[in-house]
Amino acid sequence: MTAITATAARARLRTATNLRQWVGLLYVLPAVALVTVFFVIPLGMTAWMSLHNWPLMGEHSFVGLDNYVAILRDTRFWNALKFTFYYTMIVTIAIFAVAFPLAIFIEKPRPLTNLYRTAFFMPAVVGFASASLLWSWLLNVDSGLFSPAAYDLGLTEKKVNLLATFQPAFWSIIAMVVWKVAGFTMIILMTGLQSIPQDLQEAAVIDGAGPFARFRAITLPLMRRTLALALILSVAGSILAFDQFYIILRGGPRNQTLTAVYWIFNQSFVSFKLGYGAALSMVLLVILVALSLVQLWLLRKPEGLD
Amino acid sequence: MRRNNVKTMLAKLALAAAVIGGGLQAASAETANIWVRADGSNFMPRIVDAFNKAHKDQIKLDIIPNAEIIPKYGAAAAGGTAPDALSLDLIYTPSFAAAGQLEDITDWAKSLPYFASLSPAHVKTGTYKDHIYGLPFSADASVLIWNKKLFKQAGLDPEKGPTNWAEIEADAEKVNALGGDIKGFYFSGNCGGCNIFTFTPLIWASGGDILSEDGSKATLDSPQLRGAIDLYRSMVKKGLVPEGAQTDTGSNFFAAFAGGKIGISPSGAFAIGALNTQYPDIDYGITFLPGKDGGWSSFAGGDNFVVTKGTKKIGVVKQFLDFAYSLEGQTILAKYGSLPVRNDIAKDALKDLDPRYQVAAEAMAKGKTPYSVVFNDLINSANGPWTQMVNEVFFGDDVDGAIKNAQDTMQSIIDQAPNK
């Protein structure tokens, strides 16, 4: 009697568990469908295309790993990748150098805080393409703002074409990206700052720690996860940079600002080699995943801390 | 009872559908879809309108931005929604034909009584492996334009344009000396397409070339190319060219001269129509792009008319092209910015138009067009070797290195091209 009841109960329990699992699956189904349609299938398609000679027009043919072998010899792609890393490094440092002080500045309530927050965050809601068009005009030597203004104020002898040589052109882009992105990073960092318990800071003050020591020993370690998030977003975004270089510089001056994505775009839609473009995308994907893993590992939770 | 109602209703619907369908069939005027790049947005709608008014079969025209027409067409072709025909920048005809995308129209083309008078540059690029895939539609030839008002102010003869390189530089210097915002010379220094159109004729007119006849060899390292580079460098160095030229990717190609503050600029026949209609105040002259010591050459550009492989509307398309080749069609084209492509009736088509067209028409007739299945990669691409080279040699410090680099890159692109 008892045995029967127990079995029945177990069976009922199993059905209940089963049912719960099925219901759970039902709940995540929309998300799974979205991921499948918009990520898994395109990714599989890209991988499949990368094994073909796939012109934009005409017949495609299977070529195995030929595209990947060609990538090894494609010096212009590796140069583009080198430039992309250089750009990512500089722009990430620049964004953090601006966003961190801003985050500290707006974290504490003070008069007009909301105004500052909004103002700093505003450029982040502009699309990258629109922002690039705006700056493309600002930087124009004849009809823009910076060069004519500097000339009219007597700062320069003649109108300087900021986009004509590498250094000014590159730093103009950095300035534009920092203007556009720092506000977003600032908000992420601010939430990190706000999650640090006030009593820790107060205890440190009582112990006689100065502001710098508090920043190094309390703020930074407790912001590990926030920093990791902001860093990964910034690095991934920068490695995929395209719009600003395409719209403002066209990869110039003299092809010195061709990024990896720009090169993929050129191969796919200027040279019409979709298969080769797909292979390049796969290579970039692998690099990006590897980089993100390294960052997560570097900023992992230290042992013993929860 | 209710079911019966439904049945009757369905029957009625089916009948209605049949009537509507039959009605459409009875009208039976076919409509062919044609695409054109934005460069043709002035003359194309006019000629399509004229055709539609006079014919039962109709043309539906779509105008596509210049930079998007190729990828868009490729995507449409892959998806089976390509237009029946398109007016295609003639330099792309070889690569489209090589991709197996175009209908072979050799027999029809050769049956045209005026086939021999069609623009040779177009027919040459429209021919791939001895078959004809494209026929001339619109034409544009590069020429040199000068501002007569500024020439007069500078004490030059306003009716006489420069006829060799030394005169270009001397005249530009005189105009530049007027000072203020006025500059002697303008070119788009970061635009491959603009410079193949207007800079290479200087080289051709002096006896050099940048590609071998069949497009299989890059031939950049020539004294003629050097000479032409020296001319531009010298003018840049003397400050005869506005600062913006160095980064102009082509957006100012026409606008700079139209602003009225530039003495001389290489341009195209299209500028005649554009200046006359949009900037009637500018008094300008048109002459040939000269060689170092005289002589002249021109880039014969424009569009070829190509038919998508397997289209069912080829009859309408042929009717339309017939119409475009008639005197009426050629006159409409000429009036709105394209040169005639039929040399036997070009004079008649241009008869009542601005006499400056005659210079451009002559330039077109003897113009030259480079042939390559990888033209886009070599020349037009904003990141291609030609674009990079022109910018480096006009404004940079290392002319030798830039030419060598471009020569090597161009040759490797040619060698790696599929189905050359």
XYZ file of C-alpha atoms in Angstrom:
726
model
C 0.000 0.000 0.000
C 2.637 2.456 1.085
C 4.926 1.232 -1.668
C 2.240 1.826 -4.234
C 1.572 5.289 -2.940
C 5.265 6.110 -2.986
C 5.652 4.949 -6.578
C 2.599 6.858 -7.598
C 3.878 9.945 -5.847
C 7.261 9.604 -7.540
C 5.579 9.157 -10.897
C 3.423 12.188 -10.258
C 6.510 14.100 -9.245
C 8.295 13.037 -12.410
C 5.360 14.109 -14.563
C 5.260 17.385 -12.723
C 8.968 17.927 -13.297
C 8.601 16.947 -16.906
C 5.694 19.263 -17.310
C 7.576 22.103 -15.646
C 10.489 21.549 -17.988
C 8.202 21.609 -21.011
C 6.535 24.776 -19.798
C 9.964 26.284 -19.264
C 10.915 25.407 -22.798
C 7.717 27.038 -23.982
C 8.682 30.225 -22.185
C 12.117 30.430 -23.772
C 10.841 29.367 -27.168
C 10.376 32.898 -28.533
C 13.932 33.766 -27.535
C 15.250 30.526 -29.014
C 13.371 31.208 -32.234
C 14.792 34.716 -32.450
C 18.324 33.530 -31.826
C 17.901 30.728 -34.348
C 16.486 32.898 -37.100
C 18.696 35.920 -36.612
C 21.917 34.385 -35.329
C 22.346 30.636 -35.754
C 21.025 30.367 -39.314
C 22.923 33.439 -40.652
C 26.048 32.191 -38.916
C 25.675 28.759 -40.491
C 24.988 30.396 -43.845
C 28.119 32.527 -43.510
C 30.210 29.485 -42.660
C 28.725 27.627 -45.642
C 29.335 30.558 -48.001
C 32.912 30.889 -46.809
C 33.642 27.482 -48.352
C 32.505 28.673 -51.784
C 33.595 30.923 -54.550
C 30.399 32.954 -54.278
C 30.255 35.963 -56.583
C 27.500 38.526 -56.178
C 26.331 37.588 -59.653
C 26.524 34.259 -61.409
C 27.043 30.697 -60.254
C 28.834 29.744 -57.054
C 31.103 26.769 -56.714
C 32.519 24.815 -53.788
C 36.194 25.563 -53.165
C 36.788 23.995 -49.746
C 39.265 25.972 -47.669
C 40.682 27.994 -50.581
C 39.249 31.246 -49.228
C 40.959 30.693 -45.882
C 44.257 29.937 -47.586
C 43.867 33.154 -49.579
C 43.339 35.091 -46.342
C 46.776 34.010 -45.141
C 48.302 35.771 -48.159
C 46.003 38.807 -48.020
C 48.426 41.375 -46.612
C 45.904 44.179 -46.989
C 43.505 42.354 -44.643
C 46.195 41.848 -42.017
C 47.179 45.500 -42.323
C 43.547 46.464 -41.840
C 43.398 44.205 -38.796
C 46.564 45.763 -37.411
C 45.070 49.214 -37.824
C 41.835 48.012 -36.198
C 43.722 46.825 -33.108
C 45.661 50.067 -32.927
C 42.443 52.051 -33.188
C 40.694 49.840 -30.605
C 43.490 50.327 -28.106
C 43.662 54.099 -28.481
C 39.938 54.682 -28.575
C 39.221 52.427 -25.589
C 41.809 54.227 -23.473
C 40.436 57.568 -24.623
C 36.836 56.598 -23.872
C 37.684 55.388 -20.353
C 39.875 58.404 -19.703
C 36.897 60.621 -20.395
C 34.051 58.436 -19.138
C 35.513 57.567 -15.696
C 35.957 61.156 -14.487
C 32.531 61.994 -15.905
C 31.001 59.031 -14.039
C 32.598 60.126 -10.773
C 31.451 63.669 -11.429
C 27.806 62.800 -12.000
C 27.529 59.951 -9.497
C 26.843 62.053 -6.428
C 23.685 64.116 -6.299
C 24.460 67.795 -6.606
C 22.694 70.711 -8.218
C 21.996 70.169 -11.906
C 23.206 66.531 -11.850
C 20.346 65.417 -14.040
C 21.131 68.124 -16.546
C 24.783 67.013 -16.726
C 23.835 63.367 -17.021
C 21.471 64.091 -19.882
C 23.913 66.366 -21.636
C 26.792 63.894 -21.454
C 24.598 61.007 -22.506
C 22.888 62.793 -25.372
C 25.370 61.998 -28.177
C 25.011 58.289 -27.405
C 21.479 58.256 -28.777
C 22.627 59.589 -32.156
C 23.211 56.841 -34.685
C 26.811 56.249 -35.735
C 26.071 57.040 -39.356
C 24.295 60.303 -38.566
C 27.039 61.320 -36.144
C 29.612 60.570 -38.855
C 27.772 62.711 -41.376
C 27.596 65.536 -38.868
C 31.315 65.362 -38.158
C 32.114 64.921 -41.806
C 30.677 68.387 -42.263
C 32.306 69.811 -39.112
C 35.690 68.610 -40.361
C 35.298 69.831 -43.938
C 38.088 72.206 -44.833
C 36.084 74.610 -46.990
C 32.576 74.658 -45.585
C 32.994 73.025 -42.161
C 33.497 74.427 -38.684
C 36.920 73.623 -37.210
C 39.334 74.684 -39.959
C 37.493 77.835 -41.061
C 36.977 78.839 -37.403
C 40.664 78.359 -36.585
C 41.574 80.358 -39.678
C 39.136 83.178 -38.948
C 40.371 83.410 -35.357
C 43.910 83.746 -36.666
C 45.091 80.487 -35.109
C 46.288 79.075 -38.438
C 47.830 80.830 -41.430
C 45.620 79.048 -43.941
C 42.722 76.655 -43.715
C 44.156 73.323 -42.616
C 42.658 70.251 -44.244
C 42.264 68.027 -41.177
C 41.411 64.954 -43.204
C 44.351 65.127 -45.610
C 47.028 63.456 -43.494
C 46.918 60.496 -41.150
C 47.513 61.978 -37.688
C 44.932 64.786 -37.701
C 42.433 62.601 -39.532
C 42.878 59.716 -37.091
C 42.619 61.909 -34.005
C 39.573 63.655 -35.418
C 37.869 60.270 -35.601
C 38.971 59.458 -32.042
C 37.509 62.749 -30.858
C 34.255 62.049 -32.652
C 33.942 58.519 -31.241
C 34.748 59.677 -27.702
C 32.150 62.423 -28.014
C 29.617 59.887 -29.191
C 30.362 56.887 -26.937
C 31.783 58.258 -23.658
C 28.316 59.141 -22.363
C 27.162 55.554 -22.684
C 30.254 54.159 -20.960
C 29.792 56.810 -18.292
C 26.291 55.528 -17.461
C 27.560 51.941 -17.163
C 30.420 53.034 -14.897
C 28.065 55.174 -12.832
C 25.824 52.218 -12.002
C 28.971 50.380 -10.900
C 29.992 53.245 -8.675
C 26.542 53.487 -7.135
C 26.515 49.796 -6.243
C 29.497 50.213 -3.904
C 28.159 50.350 -0.320
C 28.675 53.754 1.244
C 29.762 52.284 4.603
C 32.879 50.742 3.066
C 34.010 54.167 1.932
C 33.160 55.664 5.309
C 35.070 52.958 7.149
C 38.081 53.629 4.958
C 37.854 57.341 5.660
C 37.810 56.618 9.397
C 40.880 54.421 8.916
C 42.567 57.435 7.375
C 42.628 56.390 3.693
C 43.032 59.248 1.226
C 40.861 59.603 -1.887
C 43.445 57.926 -4.157
C 43.911 54.975 -1.804
C 40.142 54.566 -1.536
C 39.813 54.597 -5.313
C 42.526 51.972 -5.744
C 41.594 49.687 -2.841
C 37.807 49.943 -2.815
C 36.332 51.463 -5.940
C 38.370 49.643 -8.592
C 38.161 46.105 -7.151
C 34.434 46.384 -6.475
C 33.836 47.606 -10.007
C 35.475 44.631 -11.656
C 32.311 43.347 -13.235
C 31.118 46.734 -14.403
C 34.541 47.424 -15.854
C 34.492 44.069 -17.600
C 31.143 44.876 -19.160
C 32.167 48.358 -20.264
C 35.487 47.110 -21.565
C 34.026 44.256 -23.594
C 31.375 46.508 -25.079
C 33.980 49.092 -25.993
C 36.482 46.626 -27.445
C 33.912 44.660 -29.413
C 32.374 47.866 -30.738
C 35.724 49.266 -31.772
C 36.889 46.123 -33.514
C 33.724 46.230 -35.582
C 34.252 49.936 -36.423
C 33.171 50.838 -39.916
C 30.700 53.731 -40.313
C 32.926 56.578 -39.223
C 35.857 55.496 -41.386
C 33.612 54.849 -44.358
C 31.606 58.042 -44.150
C 34.186 60.562 -42.976
C 37.441 59.230 -44.404
C 36.542 56.642 -47.046
C 39.416 54.626 -45.583
C 41.760 57.485 -46.405
C 44.048 59.308 -46.333
C 45.622 56.839 -48.726
C 43.922 53.757 -47.322
C 45.621 54.167 -43.961
C 42.364 53.901 -42.025
C 40.880 50.755 -43.531
C 39.425 48.671 -40.716
C 38.796 44.941 -40.811
C 35.060 45.335 -41.349
C 35.704 47.935 -44.036
C 37.899 45.425 -45.828
C 35.205 42.756 -45.545
C 32.685 45.216 -46.964
C 35.013 46.060 -49.840
C 35.645 42.436 -50.705
C 31.956 41.575 -50.551
C 30.278 44.563 -52.155
C 32.950 46.356 -54.155
C 34.791 43.326 -55.480
C 31.630 41.167 -55.281
C 33.439 38.255 -53.610
C 30.761 37.256 -51.097
C 32.389 33.908 -50.320
C 35.697 35.504 -49.520
C 33.967 38.188 -47.457
C 32.212 35.434 -45.502
C 35.535 33.716 -44.813
C 37.009 37.007 -43.578
C 33.971 37.445 -41.311
C 34.502 34.007 -39.808
C 38.136 34.852 -39.072
C 37.102 38.127 -37.454
C 34.451 36.319 -35.412
C 37.002 33.884 -34.025
C 39.336 36.745 -33.129
C 36.545 38.628 -31.410
C 35.380 35.637 -29.372
C 38.958 34.918 -28.311
C 39.481 38.534 -27.259
C 36.279 38.582 -25.225
C 37.254 35.348 -23.461
C 40.650 36.799 -22.577
C 39.046 39.926 -21.155
C 36.543 37.932 -19.113
C 39.381 35.840 -17.758
C 41.479 38.871 -16.866
C 38.568 40.496 -15.058
C 37.249 37.299 -13.461
C 36.161 37.219 -9.841
C 39.227 36.965 -7.628
C 39.422 33.822 -5.485
C 37.621 33.990 -2.181
C 35.452 36.961 -3.051
C 31.844 36.339 -3.737
C -28.822 26.395 -47.407
C -25.964 28.314 -45.901
C -23.465 26.087 -47.570
C -25.162 26.756 -50.856
C -24.774 30.454 -50.295
C -21.087 30.064 -49.734
C -20.803 27.993 -52.873
C -22.560 30.587 -54.991
C -20.422 33.277 -53.552
C -17.263 31.345 -54.361
C -18.504 30.736 -57.870
C -19.223 34.410 -58.313
C -15.794 35.297 -56.998
C -14.167 32.852 -59.381
C -16.117 34.321 -62.258
C -15.126 37.836 -61.241
C -11.508 36.792 -61.010
C -11.687 35.227 -64.440
C -13.218 38.377 -65.899
C -10.601 40.616 -64.316
C -7.819 38.288 -65.385
C -9.215 38.011 -68.900
C -9.622 41.764 -69.055
C -5.968 42.296 -68.225
C -4.981 39.746 -70.762
C -7.034 41.415 -73.454
C -5.238 44.751 -72.950
C -2.001 42.785 -73.301
C 0.355 45.762 -73.362
C 3.551 44.456 -71.865
C 5.568 46.446 -69.365
C 9.316 46.015 -69.090
C 11.228 47.213 -66.069
C 14.443 49.176 -66.633
C 17.010 50.519 -64.178
C 19.340 53.444 -64.591
C 21.983 54.934 -62.281
C 21.351 58.383 -60.845
C 23.693 59.980 -63.387
C 20.976 59.361 -65.944
C 18.181 60.900 -63.873
C 18.015 63.925 -66.169
C 17.565 62.346 -69.597
C 16.230 58.873 -68.806
C 12.752 59.837 -67.523
C 12.293 62.109 -70.575
C 13.047 59.432 -73.100
C 10.979 56.836 -71.227
C 8.025 59.258 -71.149
C 8.353 59.913 -74.867
C 8.475 56.179 -75.537
C 5.491 55.390 -73.332
C 3.386 58.059 -75.015
C 4.074 56.691 -78.480
C 3.859 52.949 -77.793
C 1.387 50.410 -76.531
C 4.051 48.490 -74.645
C 5.373 50.381 -71.689
C 8.639 50.920 -69.826
C 8.720 51.208 -66.053
C 11.819 53.094 -64.946
C 13.644 52.861 -61.617
C 16.448 55.279 -60.779
C 19.080 53.808 -58.444
C 21.861 55.710 -56.625
C 25.182 55.393 -58.486
C 27.024 53.501 -55.784
C 24.180 51.064 -55.147
C 23.162 49.960 -58.599
C 25.722 47.145 -58.877
C 25.163 45.450 -55.487
C 21.421 46.011 -55.803
C 21.309 44.450 -59.239
C 23.419 41.529 -58.016
C 21.072 40.911 -55.109
C 17.992 41.248 -57.337
C 19.440 38.858 -59.896
C 20.158 36.305 -57.173
C 16.604 36.648 -55.924
C 15.060 36.446 -59.399
C 13.705 40.000 -59.339
C 16.226 41.672 -61.620
C 14.898 44.280 -64.065
C 14.477 43.222 -67.677
C 17.268 45.527 -68.734
C 19.454 48.238 -67.356
C 21.521 51.148 -68.464
C 24.895 50.190 -67.041
C 28.106 52.186 -66.701
C 29.892 50.844 -69.774
C 33.047 49.862 -67.938
C 31.087 47.231 -65.991
C 29.821 45.451 -69.094
C 32.785 43.040 -69.334
C 32.489 41.897 -65.718
C 28.698 41.483 -65.943
C 29.046 39.505 -69.143
C 31.816 37.412 -67.584
C 29.481 36.588 -64.674
C 27.001 35.086 -67.132
C 24.354 37.602 -66.165
C 23.571 39.120 -69.550
C 21.638 38.058 -72.621
C 23.734 37.550 -75.740
C 22.363 40.099 -78.246
C 24.965 39.626 -80.979
C 22.545 38.703 -83.783
C 20.126 41.485 -83.081
C 22.896 44.074 -82.737
C 24.480 43.096 -86.031
C 21.116 43.268 -87.775
C 20.809 46.990 -86.987
C 21.469 48.942 -90.212
C 23.446 51.578 -88.288
C 25.452 49.118 -86.212
C 28.729 50.347 -87.729
C 28.014 53.930 -86.644
C 27.425 53.128 -82.992
C 29.950 54.561 -80.548
C 33.024 52.300 -80.885
C 34.060 52.732 -77.256
C 30.707 51.385 -76.094
C 30.665 48.478 -78.516
C 34.189 47.520 -77.513
C 33.332 47.331 -73.808
C 30.002 45.694 -74.668
C 31.791 42.822 -76.369
C 33.006 39.868 -74.347
C 34.732 36.916 -76.004
C 33.460 38.023 -79.443
C 29.828 38.153 -78.350
C 27.904 41.382 -77.886
C 26.203 41.846 -74.520
C 25.815 45.607 -74.410
C 24.938 48.390 -76.836
C 25.587 52.108 -76.402
C 22.890 54.062 -74.660
C 24.155 57.302 -73.170
C 27.534 58.921 -73.657
C 29.793 61.339 -71.875
C 33.255 62.439 -72.942
C 35.858 64.210 -70.838
C 36.805 67.741 -71.863
C 38.513 70.793 -70.389
C 36.349 73.723 -69.347
C 37.468 77.257 -68.568
C 35.753 80.279 -67.057
C 35.665 83.057 -69.659
C 34.851 85.808 -67.183
C 37.866 85.009 -65.012
C 40.084 84.669 -68.112
C 39.062 88.155 -69.184
C 39.696 89.597 -65.715
C 43.133 88.015 -65.704
C 43.992 89.595 -69.033
C 43.787 86.368 -71.019
C 41.940 85.848 -74.287
C 38.553 84.573 -73.045
C 37.859 82.797 -76.325
C 41.017 80.709 -76.323
C 41.387 77.706 -74.025
C 44.725 76.066 -73.269
C 46.073 73.699 -75.931
C 49.008 72.077 -74.125
C 50.234 71.470 -70.568
C 52.395 74.591 -70.358
C 49.423 76.734 -71.326
C 47.190 75.066 -68.725
C 49.664 75.935 -65.999
C 50.383 79.460 -67.259
C 46.677 80.306 -67.638
C 45.846 78.829 -64.232
C 48.603 80.925 -62.688
C 47.289 84.121 -64.249
C 43.741 83.444 -63.037
C 45.012 82.487 -59.597
C 46.811 85.824 -59.368
C 43.394 87.525 -59.201
C 43.556 86.482 -55.551
C 40.829 86.185 -52.941
C 38.788 83.008 -53.210
C 39.665 82.609 -56.877
C 41.835 79.640 -57.750
C 43.435 78.667 -61.015
C 42.689 74.965 -61.320
C 40.492 72.272 -59.790
C 40.431 68.494 -59.749
C 39.017 65.914 -57.308
C 42.239 64.660 -55.760
C 40.847 61.642 -53.946
C 38.565 60.211 -56.605
C 39.638 57.351 -58.848
C 36.668 57.571 -61.186
C 37.098 61.318 -61.740
C 40.763 60.975 -62.545
C 40.495 58.031 -64.912
C 37.971 60.213 -66.721
C 39.934 63.454 -66.826
C 43.569 62.742 -65.934
C 44.401 59.720 -68.128
C 43.431 61.591 -71.350
C 46.414 63.871 -70.643
C 48.570 60.732 -70.712
C 46.867 59.238 -73.764
C 47.194 62.482 -75.696
C 50.937 62.358 -75.028
C 51.261 58.773 -76.245
C 51.198 56.817 -72.971
C 48.690 54.472 -71.357
C 48.012 52.936 -67.944
C 46.704 49.550 -69.086
C 47.586 47.387 -72.061
C 44.986 47.198 -74.833
C 43.389 43.953 -73.562
C 43.635 44.968 -69.929
C 46.059 42.187 -69.027
C 49.001 44.406 -68.031
C 49.245 47.501 -65.876
C 51.645 49.970 -67.503
C 51.932 52.775 -64.996
C 55.644 53.371 -65.112
C 55.820 55.600 -68.183
C 57.371 59.037 -68.839
C 53.962 60.304 -69.988
C 52.355 59.462 -66.622
C 55.325 61.093 -64.884
C 54.949 64.224 -66.965
C 51.241 64.565 -66.243
C 51.880 64.007 -62.532
C 54.533 66.744 -62.584
C 52.020 69.145 -64.126
C 49.476 68.542 -61.334
C 52.115 68.532 -58.585
C 53.514 71.800 -59.795
C 50.085 73.430 -59.757
C 49.386 72.085 -56.258
C 52.751 73.345 -55.054
C 52.145 76.816 -56.441
C 48.839 76.956 -54.579
C 46.706 77.100 -57.723
C 44.414 74.336 -56.418
C 42.037 74.773 -53.417
C 42.901 72.873 -50.222
C 39.723 70.819 -50.390
C 40.862 69.099 -53.606
C 43.121 66.784 -51.639
C 40.224 65.066 -49.899
C 37.540 65.479 -52.558
C 36.151 62.014 -53.291
C 34.214 63.361 -56.235
C 31.419 65.265 -54.548
C 32.899 68.573 -55.702
C 33.932 67.337 -59.151
C 31.395 69.554 -60.895
C 30.322 71.872 -58.077
C 33.746 73.493 -57.676
C 33.741 74.943 -61.201
C 30.036 75.745 -61.058
C 30.780 78.001 -58.072
C 32.404 80.430 -60.528
C 35.713 80.791 -58.672
C 37.816 78.294 -60.618
C 39.724 79.224 -63.766
C 40.195 75.841 -65.428
C 38.906 72.384 -64.622
C 38.862 69.060 -66.435
C 35.263 67.890 -66.645
C 32.789 66.086 -68.850
C 30.273 66.823 -71.578
C 27.539 66.477 -68.954
C 28.747 69.820 -67.571
C 27.352 71.611 -70.639
C 23.779 70.576 -69.897
C 24.214 71.034 -66.161
C 25.796 74.488 -66.410
C 23.298 75.719 -69.002
C 20.275 74.667 -66.990
C 21.450 75.155 -63.393
C 24.112 77.881 -63.613
C 23.154 80.052 -66.584
C 25.312 82.929 -65.273
C 28.579 81.098 -65.772
C 30.254 81.960 -69.076
C 32.472 79.058 -69.986
C 34.392 77.546 -72.887
C 34.913 73.897 -73.812
C 38.046 72.432 -75.324
C 39.844 69.102 -75.574
C 42.081 67.677 -72.875
C 45.486 68.295 -74.437
C 48.707 66.305 -74.533
C 52.018 67.607 -73.289
C 52.881 69.320 -76.577
C 49.435 69.564 -78.124
C 47.171 66.918 -79.588
C 44.256 65.729 -77.498
C 42.377 62.768 -76.130
C 39.231 61.998 -74.191
C 37.698 59.294 -72.056
C 34.633 57.971 -73.824
C 32.293 57.094 -70.994
C 28.601 56.614 -70.472
C 26.219 53.701 -70.251
C 25.740 50.504 -72.181
C 22.274 49.076 -72.469
C 22.278 45.458 -71.312
C 19.532 42.844 -71.116
C 19.134 40.484 -68.177
C 19.631 36.859 -69.181
C 16.376 35.014 -69.654
C 14.006 37.976 -69.554
C 10.617 37.430 -71.218
C 10.186 41.082 -72.172
C 12.991 41.250 -74.681
C 10.556 42.413 -77.383
C 9.653 45.565 -75.430
C 13.285 46.174 -74.604
C 14.236 46.038 -78.279
C 11.415 48.429 -79.180
C 12.692 50.851 -76.580
C 16.277 50.698 -77.778
C 15.087 51.175 -81.386
C 13.286 54.285 -80.245
C 16.337 55.566 -78.383
C 18.416 55.156 -81.543
C 15.942 57.109 -83.686
C 16.678 60.752 -84.445
C 13.910 61.717 -82.029
C 15.434 59.591 -79.264
C 18.973 60.816 -79.883
C 17.784 64.419 -79.820
C 15.987 63.945 -76.497
C 19.125 62.379 -75.021
C 21.352 65.202 -76.286
C 19.032 67.903 -75.034
C 19.077 66.552 -71.480
C 22.742 65.834 -70.974
C 23.914 62.779 -72.893
C 25.849 62.867 -76.134
C 24.393 61.020 -79.133
C 25.727 57.474 -79.537
C 24.931 57.150 -83.245
C 27.682 58.929 -85.083
C 25.829 58.954 -88.431
C 23.060 61.184 -87.064
C 24.974 62.927 -84.249
C 25.239 66.184 -86.207
C 21.470 66.260 -86.830
C 20.666 65.459 -83.228
C 22.879 68.292 -82.000
C 21.853 70.747 -84.728
C 19.707 73.060 -82.613
C 21.680 72.699 -79.398
C 24.512 74.647 -77.776
C 27.426 74.614 -80.280
C 29.781 73.623 -77.485
C 28.283 70.125 -77.741
C 30.065 69.711 -81.071
C 33.457 69.728 -79.315
C 32.234 67.112 -76.851
C 30.718 65.002 -79.626
C 34.012 65.012 -81.478
C 35.820 64.083 -78.265
C 33.374 61.211 -77.837
C 33.817 59.902 -81.356
C 37.577 59.645 -80.987
C 37.542 58.900 -77.285
C 39.166 55.956 -75.603
C 37.930 53.565 -72.923
C 40.124 51.196 -70.925
C 38.993 47.578 -70.990
C 39.110 45.434 -67.881
C 36.893 42.903 -66.131
C 38.208 44.219 -62.814
C 37.809 47.921 -63.566
C 36.013 48.578 -60.300
C 38.764 47.008 -58.184
C 41.542 48.698 -60.138
C 40.184 52.153 -60.759
C 36.834 53.168 -59.302
C 37.006 51.678 -55.820
C 37.668 54.395 -53.249
C 40.274 52.077 -51.732
C 41.697 50.707 -54.942
C 45.299 51.156 -56.125
C 44.508 53.855 -58.697
C 42.652 56.108 -56.243
C 45.398 55.691 -53.682
C 48.076 56.450 -56.250
C 46.561 59.633 -57.649
C 46.229 61.037 -54.161
C 49.799 60.112 -53.244
C 51.430 61.352 -56.424
C 49.557 64.665 -56.504
C 50.001 65.549 -52.842
C 52.498 63.135 -51.250
C 56.276 63.036 -51.063
C 57.125 59.662 -52.551
C 56.054 59.636 -56.195
C 58.277 56.700 -57.203
C 57.105 54.529 -54.328
C 53.453 55.368 -54.991
C 53.678 54.481 -58.688
C 55.549 51.248 -57.994
C 53.086 50.242 -55.291
C 50.113 50.936 -57.570
C 51.719 49.078 -60.475
C 52.309 45.989 -58.314
C 48.857 46.042 -56.703
C 47.072 46.566 -60.021
C 48.986 43.755 -61.681
C 48.232 41.369 -58.820
C 44.515 42.234 -58.946
C 44.515 41.583 -62.710
C 46.353 38.286 -62.258
C 43.986 37.074 -59.537
C 40.827 37.999 -61.434
C 38.458 35.104 -62.043
C 37.691 34.367 -65.724
C 39.831 37.143 -67.148
